[in-house]
Short mmCIF file of C-alpha atoms in Angstrom, two decimals:
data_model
loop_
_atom_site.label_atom_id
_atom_site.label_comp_id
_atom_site.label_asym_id
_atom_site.label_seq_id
_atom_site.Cartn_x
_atom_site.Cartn_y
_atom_site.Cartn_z
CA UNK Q 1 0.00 0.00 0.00
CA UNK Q 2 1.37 3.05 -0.86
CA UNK Q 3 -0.61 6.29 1.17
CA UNK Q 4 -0.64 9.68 -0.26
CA UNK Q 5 -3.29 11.15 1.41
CA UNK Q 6 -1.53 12.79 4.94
CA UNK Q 7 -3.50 15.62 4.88
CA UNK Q 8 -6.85 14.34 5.61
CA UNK Q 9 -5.72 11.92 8.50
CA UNK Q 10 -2.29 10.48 9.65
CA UNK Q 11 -2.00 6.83 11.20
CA UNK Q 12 -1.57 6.78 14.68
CA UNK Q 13 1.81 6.64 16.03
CA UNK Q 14 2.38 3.17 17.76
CA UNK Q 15 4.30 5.11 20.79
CA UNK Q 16 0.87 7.45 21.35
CA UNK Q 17 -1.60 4.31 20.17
CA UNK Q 18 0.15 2.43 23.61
CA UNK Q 19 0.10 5.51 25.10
CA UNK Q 20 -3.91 6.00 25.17
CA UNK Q 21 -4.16 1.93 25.78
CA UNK Q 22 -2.01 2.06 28.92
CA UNK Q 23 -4.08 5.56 30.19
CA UNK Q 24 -7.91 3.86 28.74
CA UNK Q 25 -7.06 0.89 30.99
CA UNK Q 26 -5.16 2.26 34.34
CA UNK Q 27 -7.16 6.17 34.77
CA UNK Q 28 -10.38 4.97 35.11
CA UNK Q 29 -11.60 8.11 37.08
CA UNK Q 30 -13.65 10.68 35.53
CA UNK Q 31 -11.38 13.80 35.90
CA UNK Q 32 -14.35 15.80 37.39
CA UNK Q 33 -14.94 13.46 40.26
CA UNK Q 34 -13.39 14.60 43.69
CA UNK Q 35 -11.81 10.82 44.47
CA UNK Q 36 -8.29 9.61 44.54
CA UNK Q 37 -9.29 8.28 41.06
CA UNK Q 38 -10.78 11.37 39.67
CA UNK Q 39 -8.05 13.51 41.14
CA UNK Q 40 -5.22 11.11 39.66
CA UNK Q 41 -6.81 11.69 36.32
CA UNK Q 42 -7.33 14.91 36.52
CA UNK Q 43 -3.63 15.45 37.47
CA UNK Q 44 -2.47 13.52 34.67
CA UNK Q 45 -4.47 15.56 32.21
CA UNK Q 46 -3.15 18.74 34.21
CA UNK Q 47 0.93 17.44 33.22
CA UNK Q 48 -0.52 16.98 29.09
CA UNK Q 49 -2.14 20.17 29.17
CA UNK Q 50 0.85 21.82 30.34
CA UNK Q 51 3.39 19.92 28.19
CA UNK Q 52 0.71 20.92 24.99
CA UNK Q 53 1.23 24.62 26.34
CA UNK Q 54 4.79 24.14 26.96
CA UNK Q 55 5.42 23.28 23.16
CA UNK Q 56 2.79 26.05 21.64
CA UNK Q 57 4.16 28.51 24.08
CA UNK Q 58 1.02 29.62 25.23
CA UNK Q 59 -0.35 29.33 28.83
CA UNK Q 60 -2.48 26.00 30.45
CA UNK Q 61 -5.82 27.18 30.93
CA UNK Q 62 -5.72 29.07 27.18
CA UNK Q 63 -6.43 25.36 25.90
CA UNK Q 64 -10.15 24.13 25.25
CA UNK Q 65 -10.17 20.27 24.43
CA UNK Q 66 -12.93 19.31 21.46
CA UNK Q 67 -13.87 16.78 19.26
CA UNK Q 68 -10.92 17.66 16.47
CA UNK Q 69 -10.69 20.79 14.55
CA UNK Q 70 -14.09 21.53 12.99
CA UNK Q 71 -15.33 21.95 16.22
CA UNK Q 72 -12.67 24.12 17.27
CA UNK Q 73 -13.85 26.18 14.31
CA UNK Q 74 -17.26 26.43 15.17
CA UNK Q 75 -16.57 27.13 18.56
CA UNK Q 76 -14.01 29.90 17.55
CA UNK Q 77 -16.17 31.31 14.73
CA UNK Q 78 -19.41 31.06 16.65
CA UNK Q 79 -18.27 31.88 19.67
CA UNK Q 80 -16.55 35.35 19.14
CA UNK Q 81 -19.41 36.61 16.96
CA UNK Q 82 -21.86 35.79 19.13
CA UNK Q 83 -20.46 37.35 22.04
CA UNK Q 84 -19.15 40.31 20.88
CA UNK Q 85 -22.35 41.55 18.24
CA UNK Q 86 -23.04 44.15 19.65
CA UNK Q 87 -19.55 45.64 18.92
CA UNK Q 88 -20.24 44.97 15.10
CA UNK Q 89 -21.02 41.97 12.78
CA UNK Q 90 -18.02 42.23 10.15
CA UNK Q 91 -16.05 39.41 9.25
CA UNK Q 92 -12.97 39.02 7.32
CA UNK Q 93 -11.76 35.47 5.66
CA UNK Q 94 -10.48 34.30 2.25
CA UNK Q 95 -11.96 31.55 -0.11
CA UNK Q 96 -9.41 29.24 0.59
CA UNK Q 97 -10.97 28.12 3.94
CA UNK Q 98 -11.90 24.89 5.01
CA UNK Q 99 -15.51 24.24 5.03
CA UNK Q 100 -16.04 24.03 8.59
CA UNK Q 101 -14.99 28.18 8.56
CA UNK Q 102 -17.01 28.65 5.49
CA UNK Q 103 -20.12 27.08 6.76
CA UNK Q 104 -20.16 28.40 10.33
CA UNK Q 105 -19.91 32.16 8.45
CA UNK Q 106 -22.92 31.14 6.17
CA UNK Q 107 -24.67 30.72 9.08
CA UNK Q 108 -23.63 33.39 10.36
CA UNK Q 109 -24.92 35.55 7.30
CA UNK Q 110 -28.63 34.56 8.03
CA UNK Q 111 -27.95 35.82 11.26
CA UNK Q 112 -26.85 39.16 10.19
CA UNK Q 113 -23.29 39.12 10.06
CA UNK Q 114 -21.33 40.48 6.98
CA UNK Q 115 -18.70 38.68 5.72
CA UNK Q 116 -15.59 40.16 3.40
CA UNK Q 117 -13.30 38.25 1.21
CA UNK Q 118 -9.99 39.58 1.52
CA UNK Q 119 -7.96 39.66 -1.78
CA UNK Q 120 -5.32 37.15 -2.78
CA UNK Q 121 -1.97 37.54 -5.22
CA UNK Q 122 -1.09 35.24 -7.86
CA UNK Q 123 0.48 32.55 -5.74
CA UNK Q 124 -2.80 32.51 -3.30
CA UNK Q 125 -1.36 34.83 -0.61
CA UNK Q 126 -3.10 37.48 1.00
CA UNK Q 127 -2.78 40.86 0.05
CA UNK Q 128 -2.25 42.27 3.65
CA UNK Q 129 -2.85 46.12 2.07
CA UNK Q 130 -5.71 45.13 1.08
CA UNK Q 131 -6.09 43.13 4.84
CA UNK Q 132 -5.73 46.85 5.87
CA UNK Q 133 -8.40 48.42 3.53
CA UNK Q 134 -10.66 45.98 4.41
CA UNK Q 135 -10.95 45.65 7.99
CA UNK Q 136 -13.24 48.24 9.81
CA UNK Q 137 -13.87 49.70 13.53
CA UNK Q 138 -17.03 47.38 13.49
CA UNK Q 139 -15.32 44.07 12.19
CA UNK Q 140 -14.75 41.68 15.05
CA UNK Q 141 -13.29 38.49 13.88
CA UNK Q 142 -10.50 37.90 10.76
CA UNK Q 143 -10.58 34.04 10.29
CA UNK Q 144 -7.46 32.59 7.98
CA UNK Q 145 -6.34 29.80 8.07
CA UNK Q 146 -1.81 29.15 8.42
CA UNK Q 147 -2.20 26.72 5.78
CA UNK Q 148 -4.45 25.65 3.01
CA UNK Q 149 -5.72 21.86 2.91
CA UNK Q 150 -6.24 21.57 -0.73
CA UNK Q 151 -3.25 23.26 -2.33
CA UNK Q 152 -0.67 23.99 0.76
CA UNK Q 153 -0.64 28.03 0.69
CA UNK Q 154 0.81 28.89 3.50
CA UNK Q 155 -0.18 32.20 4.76
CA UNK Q 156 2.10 35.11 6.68
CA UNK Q 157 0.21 34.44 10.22
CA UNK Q 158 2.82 36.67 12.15
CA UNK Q 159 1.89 39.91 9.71
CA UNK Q 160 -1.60 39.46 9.66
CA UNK Q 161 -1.56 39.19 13.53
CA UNK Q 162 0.21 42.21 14.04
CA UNK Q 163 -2.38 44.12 12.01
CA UNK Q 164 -5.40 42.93 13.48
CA UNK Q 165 -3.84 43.83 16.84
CA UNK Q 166 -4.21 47.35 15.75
CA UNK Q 167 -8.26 47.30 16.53
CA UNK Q 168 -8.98 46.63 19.88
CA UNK Q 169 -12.42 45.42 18.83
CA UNK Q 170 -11.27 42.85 16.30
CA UNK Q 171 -9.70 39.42 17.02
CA UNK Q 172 -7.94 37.08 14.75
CA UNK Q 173 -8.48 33.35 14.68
CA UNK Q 174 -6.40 31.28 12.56
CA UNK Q 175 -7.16 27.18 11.14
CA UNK Q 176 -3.63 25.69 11.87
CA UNK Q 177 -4.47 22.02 11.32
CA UNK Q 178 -2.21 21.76 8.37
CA UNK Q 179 0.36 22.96 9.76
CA UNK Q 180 0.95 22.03 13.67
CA UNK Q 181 3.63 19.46 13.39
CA UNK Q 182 5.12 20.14 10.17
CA UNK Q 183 6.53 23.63 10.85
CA UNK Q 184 6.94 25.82 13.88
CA UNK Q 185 4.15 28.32 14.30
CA UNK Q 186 4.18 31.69 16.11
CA UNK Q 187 1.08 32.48 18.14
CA UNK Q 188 2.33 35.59 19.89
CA UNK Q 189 -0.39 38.03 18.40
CA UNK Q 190 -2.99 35.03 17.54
CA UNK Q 191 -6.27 35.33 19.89
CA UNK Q 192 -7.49 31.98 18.93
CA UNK Q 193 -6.00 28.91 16.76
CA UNK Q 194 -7.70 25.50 16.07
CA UNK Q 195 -6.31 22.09 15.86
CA UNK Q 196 -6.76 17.90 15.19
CA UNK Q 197 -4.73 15.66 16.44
CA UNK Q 198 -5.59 13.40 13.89
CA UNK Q 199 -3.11 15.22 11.48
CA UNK Q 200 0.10 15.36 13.22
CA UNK Q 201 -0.34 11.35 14.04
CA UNK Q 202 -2.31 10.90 16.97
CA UNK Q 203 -6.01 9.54 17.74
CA UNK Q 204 -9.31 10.81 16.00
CA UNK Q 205 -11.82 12.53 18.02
CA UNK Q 206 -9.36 14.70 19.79
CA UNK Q 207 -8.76 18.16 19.06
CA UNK Q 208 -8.46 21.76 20.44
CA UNK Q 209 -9.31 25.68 20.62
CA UNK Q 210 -6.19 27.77 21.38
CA UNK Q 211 -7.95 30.72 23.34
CA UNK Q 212 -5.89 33.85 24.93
CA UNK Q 213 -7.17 34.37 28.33
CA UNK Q 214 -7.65 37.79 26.92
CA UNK Q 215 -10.35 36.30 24.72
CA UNK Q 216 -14.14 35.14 25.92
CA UNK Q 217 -16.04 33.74 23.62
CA UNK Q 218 -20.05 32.19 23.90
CA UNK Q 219 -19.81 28.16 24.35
CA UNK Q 220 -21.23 26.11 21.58
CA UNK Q 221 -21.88 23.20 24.69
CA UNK Q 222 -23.08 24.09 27.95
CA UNK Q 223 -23.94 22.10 31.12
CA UNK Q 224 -21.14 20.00 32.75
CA UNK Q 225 -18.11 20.37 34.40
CA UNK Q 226 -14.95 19.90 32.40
CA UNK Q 227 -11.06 21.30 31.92
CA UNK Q 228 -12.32 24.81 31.04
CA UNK Q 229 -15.65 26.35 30.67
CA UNK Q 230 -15.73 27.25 27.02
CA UNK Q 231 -16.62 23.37 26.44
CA UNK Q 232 -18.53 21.40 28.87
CA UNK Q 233 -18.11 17.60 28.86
CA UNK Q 234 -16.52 14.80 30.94
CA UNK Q 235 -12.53 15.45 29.60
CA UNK Q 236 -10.88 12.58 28.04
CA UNK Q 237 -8.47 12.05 29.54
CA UNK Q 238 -7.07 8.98 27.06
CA UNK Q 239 -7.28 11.18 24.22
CA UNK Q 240 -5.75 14.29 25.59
CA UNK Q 241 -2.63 12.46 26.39
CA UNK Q 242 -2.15 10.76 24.00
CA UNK Q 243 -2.27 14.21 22.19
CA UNK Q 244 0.34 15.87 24.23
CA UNK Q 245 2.31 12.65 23.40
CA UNK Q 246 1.79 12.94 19.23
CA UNK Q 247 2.56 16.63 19.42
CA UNK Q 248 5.74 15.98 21.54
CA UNK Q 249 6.92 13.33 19.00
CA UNK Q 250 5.77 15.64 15.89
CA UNK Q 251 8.36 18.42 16.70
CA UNK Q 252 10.92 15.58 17.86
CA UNK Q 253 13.68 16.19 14.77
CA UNK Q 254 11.49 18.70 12.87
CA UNK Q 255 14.21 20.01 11.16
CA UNK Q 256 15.37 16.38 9.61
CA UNK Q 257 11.59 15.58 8.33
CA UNK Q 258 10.90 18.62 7.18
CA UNK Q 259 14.41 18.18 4.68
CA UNK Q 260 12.92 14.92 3.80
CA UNK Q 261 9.53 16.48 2.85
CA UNK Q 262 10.94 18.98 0.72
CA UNK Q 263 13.51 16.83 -1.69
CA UNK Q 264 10.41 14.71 -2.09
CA UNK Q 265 8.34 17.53 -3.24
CA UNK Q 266 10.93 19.15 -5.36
CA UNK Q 267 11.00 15.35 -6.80
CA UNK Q 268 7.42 14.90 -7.20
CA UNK Q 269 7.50 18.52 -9.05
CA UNK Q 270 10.36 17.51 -11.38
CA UNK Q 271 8.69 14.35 -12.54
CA UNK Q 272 4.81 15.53 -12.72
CA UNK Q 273 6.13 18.63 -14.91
CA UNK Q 274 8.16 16.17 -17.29
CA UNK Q 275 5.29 14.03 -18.08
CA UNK Q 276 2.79 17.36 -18.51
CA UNK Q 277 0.75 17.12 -15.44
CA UNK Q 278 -0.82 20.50 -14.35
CA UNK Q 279 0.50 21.18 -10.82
CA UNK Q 280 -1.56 23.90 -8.95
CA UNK Q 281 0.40 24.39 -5.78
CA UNK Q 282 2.83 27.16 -5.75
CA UNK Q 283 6.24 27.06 -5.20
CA UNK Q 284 5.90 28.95 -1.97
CA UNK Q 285 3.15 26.26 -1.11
CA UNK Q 286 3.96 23.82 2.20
CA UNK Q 287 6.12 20.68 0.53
CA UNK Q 288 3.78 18.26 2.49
CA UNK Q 289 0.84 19.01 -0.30
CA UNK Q 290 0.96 18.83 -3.91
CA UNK Q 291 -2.19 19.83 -5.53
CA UNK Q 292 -2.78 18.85 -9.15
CA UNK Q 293 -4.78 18.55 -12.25
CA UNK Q 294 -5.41 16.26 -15.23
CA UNK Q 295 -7.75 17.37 -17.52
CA UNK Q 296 -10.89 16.07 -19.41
CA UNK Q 297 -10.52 12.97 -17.00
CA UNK Q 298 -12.62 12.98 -13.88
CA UNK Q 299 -10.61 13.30 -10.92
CA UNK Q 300 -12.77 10.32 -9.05
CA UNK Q 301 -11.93 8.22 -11.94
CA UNK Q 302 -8.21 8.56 -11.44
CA UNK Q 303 -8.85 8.17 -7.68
CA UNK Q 304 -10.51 4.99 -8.21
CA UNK Q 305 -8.04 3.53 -10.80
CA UNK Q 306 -5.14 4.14 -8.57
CA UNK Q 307 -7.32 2.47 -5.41
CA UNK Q 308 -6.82 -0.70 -7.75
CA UNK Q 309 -3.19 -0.36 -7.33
CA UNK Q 310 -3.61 0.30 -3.22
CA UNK Q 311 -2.50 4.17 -3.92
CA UNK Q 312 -4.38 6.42 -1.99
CA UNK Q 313 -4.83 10.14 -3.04
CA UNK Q 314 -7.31 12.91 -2.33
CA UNK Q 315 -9.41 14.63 -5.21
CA UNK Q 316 -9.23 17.60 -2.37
CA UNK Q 317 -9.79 18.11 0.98
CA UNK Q 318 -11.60 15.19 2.76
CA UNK Q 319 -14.54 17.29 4.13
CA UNK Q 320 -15.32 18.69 1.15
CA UNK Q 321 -18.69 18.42 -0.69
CA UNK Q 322 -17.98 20.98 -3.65
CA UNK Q 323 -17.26 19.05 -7.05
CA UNK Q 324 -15.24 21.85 -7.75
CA UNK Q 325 -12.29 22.93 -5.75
CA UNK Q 326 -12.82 26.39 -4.51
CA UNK Q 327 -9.20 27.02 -3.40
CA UNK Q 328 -7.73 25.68 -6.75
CA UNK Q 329 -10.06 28.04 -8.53
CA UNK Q 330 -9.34 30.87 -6.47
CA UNK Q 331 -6.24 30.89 -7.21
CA UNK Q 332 -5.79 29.73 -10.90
CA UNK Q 333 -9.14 31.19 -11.15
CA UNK Q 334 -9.71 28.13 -13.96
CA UNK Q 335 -12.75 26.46 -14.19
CA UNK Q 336 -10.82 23.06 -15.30
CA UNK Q 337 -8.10 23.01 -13.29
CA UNK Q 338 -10.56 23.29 -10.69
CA UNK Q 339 -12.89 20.63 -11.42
CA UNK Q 340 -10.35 18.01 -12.41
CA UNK Q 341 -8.12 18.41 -9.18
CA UNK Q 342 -6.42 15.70 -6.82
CA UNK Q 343 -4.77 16.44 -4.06
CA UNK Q 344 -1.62 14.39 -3.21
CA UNK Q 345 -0.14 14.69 0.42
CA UNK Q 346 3.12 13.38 1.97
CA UNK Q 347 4.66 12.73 5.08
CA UNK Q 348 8.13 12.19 6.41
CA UNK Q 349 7.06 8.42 6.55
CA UNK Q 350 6.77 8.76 2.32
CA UNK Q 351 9.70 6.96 0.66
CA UNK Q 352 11.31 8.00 -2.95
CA UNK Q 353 10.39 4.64 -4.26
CA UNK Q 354 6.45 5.32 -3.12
CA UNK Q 355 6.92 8.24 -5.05
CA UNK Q 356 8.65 6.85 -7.89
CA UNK Q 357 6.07 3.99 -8.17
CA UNK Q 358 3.35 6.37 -7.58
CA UNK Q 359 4.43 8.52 -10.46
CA UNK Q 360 4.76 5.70 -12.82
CA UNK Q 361 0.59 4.02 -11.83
CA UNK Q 362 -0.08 7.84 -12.89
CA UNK Q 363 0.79 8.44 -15.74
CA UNK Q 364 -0.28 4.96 -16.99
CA UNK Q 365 -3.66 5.99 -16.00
CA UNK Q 366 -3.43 9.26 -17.21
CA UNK Q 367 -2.49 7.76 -20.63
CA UNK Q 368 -4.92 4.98 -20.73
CA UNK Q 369 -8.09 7.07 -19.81
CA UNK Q 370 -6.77 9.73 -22.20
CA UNK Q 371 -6.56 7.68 -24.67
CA UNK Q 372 -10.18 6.77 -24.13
CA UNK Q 373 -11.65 9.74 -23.89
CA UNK Q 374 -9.82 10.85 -27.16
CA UNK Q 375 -11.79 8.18 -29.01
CA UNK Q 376 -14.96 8.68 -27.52
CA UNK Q 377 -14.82 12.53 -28.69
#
């Protein structure tokens, strides 16, 4: 089996896998409960929560546990705007979001809210002039995300901080799912950041709000205790160590995987481009996504037909429901690149001779449904 497809979920590292076993089976306790066994778990998720700050640099009771990052979105999204109306209802984003920002600001938009669409340059970056134009005394929340999850743009977080600082009534919350645990990420000037654990190689169904203390935002759960009270709920105490655990082992040798990553991207690049595939990440793009596109053949198609050969790639994001790729046409602002896109995404765990193989299945399939298509038209 050859896996391509990083970006929508990681396997579980064995070291944090044995990690939530051995916690699951010895801290029964729930963490709320006043008991030696309640306060032993609650200790233990005390030491993860701190060893999570530790690594983030941010403080202990700044992190809300969830359910993985679309929640954290929701609950970021949701929660600012509906606590701070009454200072205004404008909302800056881009339309390379995931959809669990874009839908929470649709929602949003029956409510009353108005949301902007900041401009982007040819490479998918945000204009941050045009950042400046745009935002207003009555906007309250700027929502871009570090990294996008379809074609790897990664955004200047650090600059677009610092200006949304300047209004005292607006706060910036930033999507960095696709990029905690491949690169180091500054969060100095960043009221709110959302993350999965699920994509930097630990267990699904754990997740988590970055919130400055600064910051208070309306709950999207309420009723029960739990580790903070932006989101009620026994705390899982399992999960969230094993999390501290996969985040730990993420950053261990950064430096060394991120290498790797790259000189298989600048491979992948080399190849795709000799054998005339459309590549639709920029340079600039993170190395650990490669988005793509071959037209007049369906994307699903090519998904499928590479299945057969146990290759697994993405047509785009995982969560998506769009046919056509919103990001990819944002950028290239072409309606077939857009709707014949696939999404490949690697890992420091991808070998040259996965790639090599992979490359070789594609354009075999690339040729053979070409071919077809050519003699049905």
């Amino acid at each position: 089996m050859i896996y391509l497809d990083y970006s929508a979920t990681t396997p579980v590292n064995e070291e944090v896998l044995n990690s939530y076993i051995e916690t699951t089976k010895k801290m029964i306790g729930n963490p709320n409960s006043l008991h030696k066994l309640g306060v032993e778990a609650k200790n233990l998720i005390d030491a993860a929560t701190r060893q999570i700050a530790n690594i983030l640099k941010v403080k202990p009771n700044e992190i809300v546990y969830t359910s993985g990052a679309s929640e954290a979105n929701n609950t970021a999204i949701k929660g600012i705007c509906l606590k701070y109306q009454n200072r205004g209802k404008h909302i800056i984003t881009t339309p390379l979001e995931h959809s669990s920002i874009i839908e929470p600001l649709n929602y949003l938009k029956k409510e009353g809210f108005e949301v902007e669409y900041v401009n982007l340059d040819e490479n998918g970056i945000i204009d941050l002039k045009d950042l400046e134009r745009k935002i207003r005394n009555d906007t309250i929340l700027v929502t871009i995300a570090s990294v996008n999850s379809e074609i790897g743009i990664i955004q200047p977080i650090k600059e677009i901080a610092q200006i949304v600082k300047k209004y005292p009534k607006a706060y910036f919350h930033t999507d960095i799912t696709q990029s905690l645990g491949k690169e180091r990420i500054d969060l100095t000037n960043v009221d709110l950041a959302s993350f999965s654990a699920q994509k930097f190689y630990g267990m699904k169904g754990i997740g988590g709000l970055i919130k400055k203390e600064n910051v208070e935002i309306e709950p999207l759960i309420h009723g029960g205790k739990s580790t903070t009270k932006n989101r009620s709920g026994t705390p899982a105490t399992a999960l969230i160590v094993s999390t501290a655990k996969a985040l730990r082992l993420a950053y261990e040798n950064i430096e060394q995987k991120e290498e790797h990553v790259k000189e298989l991207n600048n491979y992948l690049r080399e190849e795709l481009t000799k054998n005339k595939i459309i590549i639709n990440s920029p340079r600039t793009a993170i190395p650990n996504i490669l988005n793509i596109s071959i037209e007049k053949i369906k994307p699903e198609t090519i998904l499928h037909a590479l299945e057969k050969k146990e290759i697994y790639i993405s047509t785009k994001t995982a969560c998506s429901t769009n046919n056509l790729s919103d990001a990819v046409y944002a950028v290239t602002k072409d309606e077939e690149k857009a709707s014949h896109s696939l999404r490949i995404s690697i890992s420091y765990l991808t070998t040259k001779q996965e790639i090599e193989i992979f490359i070789k299945e594609l354009v075999n399939i690339r040729n053979e449904l070409g071919s077809l298509y050519d003699k049905k038209n």
